[in-house]
Structure formats: structure tokens, C-alpha cells
């Protein structure tokens, strides 16, 4: 893939210089060891500990290639990385998410991993997961990150309220349809309890990811490679179900904000990412009975979800690409991938890691999540240049207004297509 600069309209001459291949000076420790900086976005205590232990194990076994752990933050990673790329100070090994990689990959800031990774690691992760980090045309495009952790969306439910309402409890083999989900939400809405609390502070990823089950895609790539936005009947089914079932009081909440009301019986079901189970384990009152249910299925029992895996990339300007690839091979061996997944309460992408017994226990819903792994597919937006801006400036406020009732479905469609199209057009000139 040809190296190009990002088309955000905000890059400086420093970015252009980097695109031309200017690299920082080689880093060596006093003893002559190569020093690689690994910026991790792990934030939960167990996850940080798992990451740091693996780095320590690597350093103990590889004195000639030292890895320095650097703590990053999900809240600021995109802007922080952009600044570090422009300034020639990017970490060698970069932890991020697949939906944040496209602009960096097209801008020439990330190394193409195809000639760097060993066959063991390539074969350990299925093709549909690699597709989340593959960008560009010709020869299948380049691979700009290793997808290693993924998170299905599930329904965390108050088991006592489910049983009291006598609704059918779904399973991965027999999930609810979206219509059954709406029926269950109505049955659970009684007295001071709302059937569903959708945390919609950040509504886009959840809406588009779940809409894959009904055939929704929103983004469509033409023969010329350009992406257009459509909002057809298949795209509207899930937003309509969310609007019909959402408690209005939670529209501005994040996932953690809904937990006190859930524990207090105000909400019967929470559609959340799989990793929220950790907070349930830590915060639920003694004796509180909760369960993990699969998300509703589309026509024919379609349980596909669009996901944006966590990724590990290598900076294009790193002087130690091959050493970094060796570290990734160690870091993501099946046993280590399981350690990382359990630390983050997520699922590994590796097929060998997914077979680990620890991920198939019924405790805390692990088995439910693991059974959904085969249905996880790349979120439609992953290869779309300009998606972060489209999401932040157009889609997030449009969906929030739709879910609050301020605009209808036609207004939502107009905003996504017309306003959103103007944003994407600037990245596709």
C-alpha cells in the first residue's frame, strides 16, 4: 500500500516528514540492549498486572531486547498517538482498537506486519479477525495490527425479575429474536422497574455492531473504493428496537452509570459489553442474582455482531520492527492470550486460546460469551477512513437525538447520510 498523509486538514509539515520515512534515533540501553517502548491501554487492575507480568517475563528471558512498559489511556489515545507520530516519538509497540487504525494505517504511521509475524501467530487467529486490521487495495491490502482481544455485547439480567415475569430465558442455542426481546422488555416493565436500561452516552458502536444481526451495514464500498452511507430497512431494525425499549433516564449514561439502578431493581436488563461482568462481580450486593444472556438474534437466528478488537501494532518508524514482532509472538502465545483475556474479562481472538477450559465455565457467564465468539465479525466501520470524525461529529449526536425522541427515523437517516457523507468525502478525495 502506498504511504499517504492523513486527510484531516490538521496535520503539519512534521507529519509529511514522517511520511517520507524520517525516523527517531535508535534507542540502546547502557548495556547495549535494544529498548522498545510498549504503550499499553490496560486499565483494570487485573489487566495491568497481567500486562506487566508478561513484560517482566520477556525481559528476564531476553536481556538483549528490553521492553519498557508505558501506560496510556483509552480516553486520549487517538490524539496522543497522532501527536507522537507527528513528533517522531511514537511508541514502538502500540495498543489500540481496530476502529482507530484506518487513518493511521493509510497515513503511513503503522508498519505492515505481513512480513514480520511468524506463521504460528498468523495461523492462531482466524481470517475474519485479521480482516479487522487489514487496510488498503491490491494484494489483499496490508495488515496493520494484531487483533488479540474482543468483546461481544450481551444482556446482563436480573434473574429474579426474569423468573418473576415468567419470560423465556434465552440461550446461545435458542436466543431471543428482536421481537421477543421487545416483548420481554415490556413484560419486565412494571411498578418502578424498567425492562431495559440502554447506556447510550456512546450509542454508535453498540447500534452498528448489533445491527449486523439484521443485515445492517450502513457503510457501503463501491467499485471505485469509495465509501457511501446508506440507512436501509435492515439498518433501522435495531435502532427502532432500542428506541422502543430504552428507559429515557439512561440515554446519557455510560455502562457503569446504570449499575446502581440495576442493583436497586430499577432496571431488569442491561445490554453491555462482556467485560462489564467484572464490575458486577465486584459491586453487586451480596445475594444479588444476575445472569448473562446472548444479545437478540436477527432473521433465521443470525447472532452475528460487529466488533472492534483490541489491537497491537508496530510503529512504521520504529528501528526495531523485527524485535517488536518477536515480543508480540511471545506476548500473544495462547497461554498468554488467555491471561490477558481473563485480566480484561474479554475473549481472546486466538482459536487455541478460546479452547482453554477457564473460558468455558458457567461462572460469571464465561461460557455464554465464549459460545458467541464464532459469531463475531468486523464492525462495518473498521476500514472507513474518517470514521472517528463521522462518529463523533455526526452519528453520536444524531443517534442521541433519535433515542431521546427529538428527531424521528427520517431525520436520523438524513443526518447520517447527508451530514455524514460530507465528513467522509473529505477523506476520499
PDB file of N, CA, C and O in Angstrom, residues 271-309:
ATOM      1  N   UNK A 271     -27.991  -4.109  28.389  1.00  0.00           N
ATOM      2  CA  UNK A 271     -27.168  -4.526  27.255  1.00  0.00           C
ATOM      3  C   UNK A 271     -25.787  -3.878  27.383  1.00  0.00           C
ATOM      4  O   UNK A 271     -25.652  -2.660  27.297  1.00  0.00           O
ATOM      5  N   UNK A 272     -24.793  -4.702  27.618  1.00  0.00           N
ATOM      6  CA  UNK A 272     -23.450  -4.192  27.905  1.00  0.00           C
ATOM      7  C   UNK A 272     -22.390  -5.025  27.205  1.00  0.00           C
ATOM      8  O   UNK A 272     -22.649  -6.144  26.760  1.00  0.00           O
ATOM      9  N   UNK A 273     -21.187  -4.489  27.161  1.00  0.00           N
ATOM     10  CA  UNK A 273     -20.058  -5.276  26.705  1.00  0.00           C
ATOM     11  C   UNK A 273     -19.735  -6.360  27.719  1.00  0.00           C
ATOM     12  O   UNK A 273     -19.983  -6.227  28.925  1.00  0.00           O
ATOM     13  N   UNK A 274     -19.156  -7.442  27.239  1.00  0.00           N
ATOM     14  CA  UNK A 274     -18.883  -8.623  28.048  1.00  0.00           C
ATOM     15  C   UNK A 274     -18.006  -8.314  29.258  1.00  0.00           C
ATOM     16  O   UNK A 274     -18.140  -8.933  30.314  1.00  0.00           O
ATOM     17  N   UNK A 275     -17.112  -7.335  29.135  1.00  0.00           N
ATOM     18  CA  UNK A 275     -16.164  -7.056  30.209  1.00  0.00           C
ATOM     19  C   UNK A 275     -16.811  -6.435  31.436  1.00  0.00           C
ATOM     20  O   UNK A 275     -16.207  -6.424  32.519  1.00  0.00           O
ATOM     21  N   UNK A 276     -18.033  -5.932  31.311  1.00  0.00           N
ATOM     22  CA  UNK A 276     -18.697  -5.330  32.468  1.00  0.00           C
ATOM     23  C   UNK A 276     -18.990  -6.339  33.570  1.00  0.00           C
ATOM     24  O   UNK A 276     -19.314  -5.958  34.701  1.00  0.00           O
ATOM     25  N   UNK A 277     -18.867  -7.612  33.258  1.00  0.00           N
ATOM     26  CA  UNK A 277     -19.100  -8.630  34.289  1.00  0.00           C
ATOM     27  C   UNK A 277     -18.169  -8.437  35.478  1.00  0.00           C
ATOM     28  O   UNK A 277     -18.524  -8.769  36.615  1.00  0.00           O
ATOM     29  N   UNK A 278     -16.970  -7.936  35.223  1.00  0.00           N
ATOM     30  CA  UNK A 278     -16.052  -7.724  36.335  1.00  0.00           C
ATOM     31  C   UNK A 278     -16.648  -6.770  37.363  1.00  0.00           C
ATOM     32  O   UNK A 278     -16.562  -6.994  38.569  1.00  0.00           O
ATOM     33  N   UNK A 279     -17.273  -5.694  36.879  1.00  0.00           N
ATOM     34  CA  UNK A 279     -17.870  -4.742  37.809  1.00  0.00           C
ATOM     35  C   UNK A 279     -19.052  -5.364  38.543  1.00  0.00           C
ATOM     36  O   UNK A 279     -19.302  -5.032  39.708  1.00  0.00           O
ATOM     37  N   UNK A 280     -19.785  -6.261  37.860  1.00  0.00           N
ATOM     38  CA  UNK A 280     -20.870  -6.963  38.551  1.00  0.00           C
ATOM     39  C   UNK A 280     -20.323  -7.789  39.705  1.00  0.00           C
ATOM     40  O   UNK A 280     -20.863  -7.773  40.817  1.00  0.00           O
ATOM     41  N   UNK A 281     -19.247  -8.519  39.455  1.00  0.00           N
ATOM     42  CA  UNK A 281     -18.651  -9.364  40.480  1.00  0.00           C
ATOM     43  C   UNK A 281     -18.159  -8.516  41.653  1.00  0.00           C
ATOM     44  O   UNK A 281     -18.334  -8.872  42.820  1.00  0.00           O
ATOM     45  N   UNK A 282     -17.579  -7.378  41.353  1.00  0.00           N
ATOM     46  CA  UNK A 282     -17.009  -6.540  42.404  1.00  0.00           C
ATOM     47  C   UNK A 282     -18.049  -5.735  43.169  1.00  0.00           C
ATOM     48  O   UNK A 282     -17.884  -5.476  44.359  1.00  0.00           O
ATOM     49  N   UNK A 283     -19.143  -5.340  42.505  1.00  0.00           N
ATOM     50  CA  UNK A 283     -20.039  -4.355  43.096  1.00  0.00           C
ATOM     51  C   UNK A 283     -21.431  -4.873  43.471  1.00  0.00           C
ATOM     52  O   UNK A 283     -22.147  -4.202  44.217  1.00  0.00           O
ATOM     53  N   UNK A 284     -21.815  -6.020  42.948  1.00  0.00           N
ATOM     54  CA  UNK A 284     -23.186  -6.494  43.218  1.00  0.00           C
ATOM     55  C   UNK A 284     -23.387  -6.766  44.710  1.00  0.00           C
ATOM     56  O   UNK A 284     -22.497  -7.313  45.372  1.00  0.00           O
ATOM     57  N   UNK A 285     -24.557  -6.385  45.253  1.00  0.00           N
ATOM     58  CA  UNK A 285     -24.843  -6.684  46.654  1.00  0.00           C
ATOM     59  C   UNK A 285     -24.829  -8.192  46.908  1.00  0.00           C
ATOM     60  O   UNK A 285     -25.103  -8.987  46.010  1.00  0.00           O
ATOM     61  N   UNK A 286     -24.516  -8.568  48.104  1.00  0.00           N
ATOM     62  CA  UNK A 286     -24.487  -9.987  48.458  1.00  0.00           C
ATOM     63  C   UNK A 286     -25.864 -10.612  48.197  1.00  0.00           C
ATOM     64  O   UNK A 286     -26.894 -10.066  48.581  1.00  0.00           O
ATOM     65  N   UNK A 287     -25.862 -11.730  47.508  1.00  0.00           N
ATOM     66  CA  UNK A 287     -27.103 -12.432  47.217  1.00  0.00           C
ATOM     67  C   UNK A 287     -27.807 -11.968  45.959  1.00  0.00           C
ATOM     68  O   UNK A 287     -28.842 -12.547  45.575  1.00  0.00           O
ATOM     69  N   UNK A 288     -27.297 -10.944  45.288  1.00  0.00           N
ATOM     70  CA  UNK A 288     -27.939 -10.447  44.074  1.00  0.00           C
ATOM     71  C   UNK A 288     -27.726 -11.457  42.949  1.00  0.00           C
ATOM     72  O   UNK A 288     -26.594 -11.827  42.628  1.00  0.00           O
ATOM     73  N   UNK A 289     -28.818 -11.911  42.347  1.00  0.00           N
ATOM     74  CA  UNK A 289     -28.752 -12.949  41.315  1.00  0.00           C
ATOM     75  C   UNK A 289     -28.789 -12.317  39.929  1.00  0.00           C
ATOM     76  O   UNK A 289     -29.787 -11.705  39.551  1.00  0.00           O
ATOM     77  N   UNK A 290     -27.690 -12.460  39.185  1.00  0.00           N
ATOM     78  CA  UNK A 290     -27.643 -11.926  37.833  1.00  0.00           C
ATOM     79  C   UNK A 290     -27.169 -13.015  36.879  1.00  0.00           C
ATOM     80  O   UNK A 290     -26.547 -13.997  37.283  1.00  0.00           O
ATOM     81  N   UNK A 291     -27.479 -12.837  35.631  1.00  0.00           N
ATOM     82  CA  UNK A 291     -27.129 -13.831  34.631  1.00  0.00           C
ATOM     83  C   UNK A 291     -26.719 -13.140  33.338  1.00  0.00           C
ATOM     84  O   UNK A 291     -27.067 -11.971  33.126  1.00  0.00           O
ATOM     85  N   UNK A 292     -25.990 -13.840  32.500  1.00  0.00           N
ATOM     86  CA  UNK A 292     -25.529 -13.313  31.219  1.00  0.00           C
ATOM     87  C   UNK A 292     -26.298 -13.998  30.102  1.00  0.00           C
ATOM     88  O   UNK A 292     -26.287 -15.227  29.994  1.00  0.00           O
ATOM     89  N   UNK A 293     -26.991 -13.210  29.289  1.00  0.00           N
ATOM     90  CA  UNK A 293     -27.794 -13.712  28.182  1.00  0.00           C
ATOM     91  C   UNK A 293     -27.194 -13.241  26.858  1.00  0.00           C
ATOM     92  O   UNK A 293     -26.588 -12.172  26.785  1.00  0.00           O
ATOM     93  N   UNK A 294     -27.377 -14.022  25.790  1.00  0.00           N
ATOM     94  CA  UNK A 294     -26.900 -13.553  24.484  1.00  0.00           C
ATOM     95  C   UNK A 294     -27.749 -12.388  23.981  1.00  0.00           C
ATOM     96  O   UNK A 294     -28.917 -12.251  24.340  1.00  0.00           O
ATOM     97  N   UNK A 295     -27.159 -11.554  23.150  1.00  0.00           N
ATOM     98  CA  UNK A 295     -27.911 -10.471  22.520  1.00  0.00           C
ATOM     99  C   UNK A 295     -28.968 -11.067  21.591  1.00  0.00           C
ATOM    100  O   UNK A 295     -28.839 -12.212  21.137  1.00  0.00           O
ATOM    101  N   UNK A 296     -30.030 -10.330  21.283  1.00  0.00           N
ATOM    102  CA  UNK A 296     -31.067 -10.842  20.378  1.00  0.00           C
ATOM    103  C   UNK A 296     -30.507 -11.184  19.005  1.00  0.00           C
ATOM    104  O   UNK A 296     -29.498 -10.631  18.564  1.00  0.00           O
ATOM    105  N   UNK A 297     -31.189 -12.097  18.340  1.00  0.00           N
ATOM    106  CA  UNK A 297     -30.762 -12.555  17.017  1.00  0.00           C
ATOM    107  C   UNK A 297     -31.661 -11.973  15.940  1.00  0.00           C
ATOM    108  O   UNK A 297     -32.831 -11.653  16.167  1.00  0.00           O
ATOM    109  N   UNK A 298     -31.117 -11.867  14.751  1.00  0.00           N
ATOM    110  CA  UNK A 298     -31.859 -11.389  13.600  1.00  0.00           C
ATOM    111  C   UNK A 298     -32.569 -12.518  12.883  1.00  0.00           C
ATOM    112  O   UNK A 298     -32.730 -13.616  13.425  1.00  0.00           O
ATOM    113  N   UNK A 299     -33.010 -12.287  11.647  1.00  0.00           N
ATOM    114  CA  UNK A 299     -33.738 -13.308  10.881  1.00  0.00           C
ATOM    115  C   UNK A 299     -32.946 -14.609  10.779  1.00  0.00           C
ATOM    116  O   UNK A 299     -31.733 -14.600  10.566  1.00  0.00           O
ATOM    117  N   UNK A 300     -33.660 -15.721  10.973  1.00  0.00           N
ATOM    118  CA  UNK A 300     -33.015 -17.023  10.897  1.00  0.00           C
ATOM    119  C   UNK A 300     -32.093 -17.328  12.053  1.00  0.00           C
ATOM    120  O   UNK A 300     -31.262 -18.230  11.965  1.00  0.00           O
ATOM    121  N   UNK A 301     -32.234 -16.583  13.139  1.00  0.00           N
ATOM    122  CA  UNK A 301     -31.374 -16.805  14.298  1.00  0.00           C
ATOM    123  C   UNK A 301     -29.976 -16.245  14.144  1.00  0.00           C
ATOM    124  O   UNK A 301     -29.045 -16.675  14.838  1.00  0.00           O
ATOM    125  N   UNK A 302     -29.797 -15.273  13.258  1.00  0.00           N
ATOM    126  CA  UNK A 302     -28.488 -14.677  12.998  1.00  0.00           C
ATOM    127  C   UNK A 302     -27.981 -13.949  14.244  1.00  0.00           C
ATOM    128  O   UNK A 302     -28.590 -12.984  14.701  1.00  0.00           O
ATOM    129  N   UNK A 303     -26.876 -14.422  14.804  1.00  0.00           N
ATOM    130  CA  UNK A 303     -26.314 -13.810  16.011  1.00  0.00           C
ATOM    131  C   UNK A 303     -25.019 -13.068  15.736  1.00  0.00           C
ATOM    132  O   UNK A 303     -24.264 -12.759  16.662  1.00  0.00           O
ATOM    133  N   UNK A 304     -24.756 -12.741  14.477  1.00  0.00           N
ATOM    134  CA  UNK A 304     -23.528 -12.020  14.180  1.00  0.00           C
ATOM    135  C   UNK A 304     -23.528 -10.644  14.854  1.00  0.00           C
ATOM    136  O   UNK A 304     -24.551  -9.995  14.960  1.00  0.00           O
ATOM    137  N   UNK A 305     -22.362 -10.267  15.304  1.00  0.00           N
ATOM    138  CA  UNK A 305     -22.154  -8.934  15.858  1.00  0.00           C
ATOM    139  C   UNK A 305     -20.900  -8.328  15.236  1.00  0.00           C
ATOM    140  O   UNK A 305     -19.929  -9.035  14.977  1.00  0.00           O
ATOM    141  N   UNK A 306     -20.941  -7.041  15.045  1.00  0.00           N
ATOM    142  CA  UNK A 306     -19.746  -6.348  14.601  1.00  0.00           C
ATOM    143  C   UNK A 306     -18.919  -5.944  15.804  1.00  0.00           C
ATOM    144  O   UNK A 306     -19.435  -5.353  16.751  1.00  0.00           O
ATOM    145  N   UNK A 307     -17.644  -6.278  15.786  1.00  0.00           N
ATOM    146  CA  UNK A 307     -16.772  -5.945  16.906  1.00  0.00           C
ATOM    147  C   UNK A 307     -15.539  -5.195  16.409  1.00  0.00           C
ATOM    148  O   UNK A 307     -15.154  -5.295  15.243  1.00  0.00           O
ATOM    149  N   UNK A 308     -14.947  -4.463  17.306  1.00  0.00           N
ATOM    150  CA  UNK A 308     -13.691  -3.766  17.044  1.00  0.00           C
ATOM    151  C   UNK A 308     -12.676  -4.281  18.050  1.00  0.00           C
ATOM    152  O   UNK A 308     -12.610  -3.790  19.177  1.00  0.00           O
ATOM    153  N   UNK A 309     -11.894  -5.305  17.687  1.00  0.00           N
ATOM    154  CA  UNK A 309     -10.979  -5.902  18.667  1.00  0.00           C
ATOM    155  C   UNK A 309      -9.916  -4.925  19.150  1.00  0.00           C
ATOM    156  O   UNK A 309      -9.565  -3.958  18.464  1.00  0.00           O
TER     157      UNK A 309
END
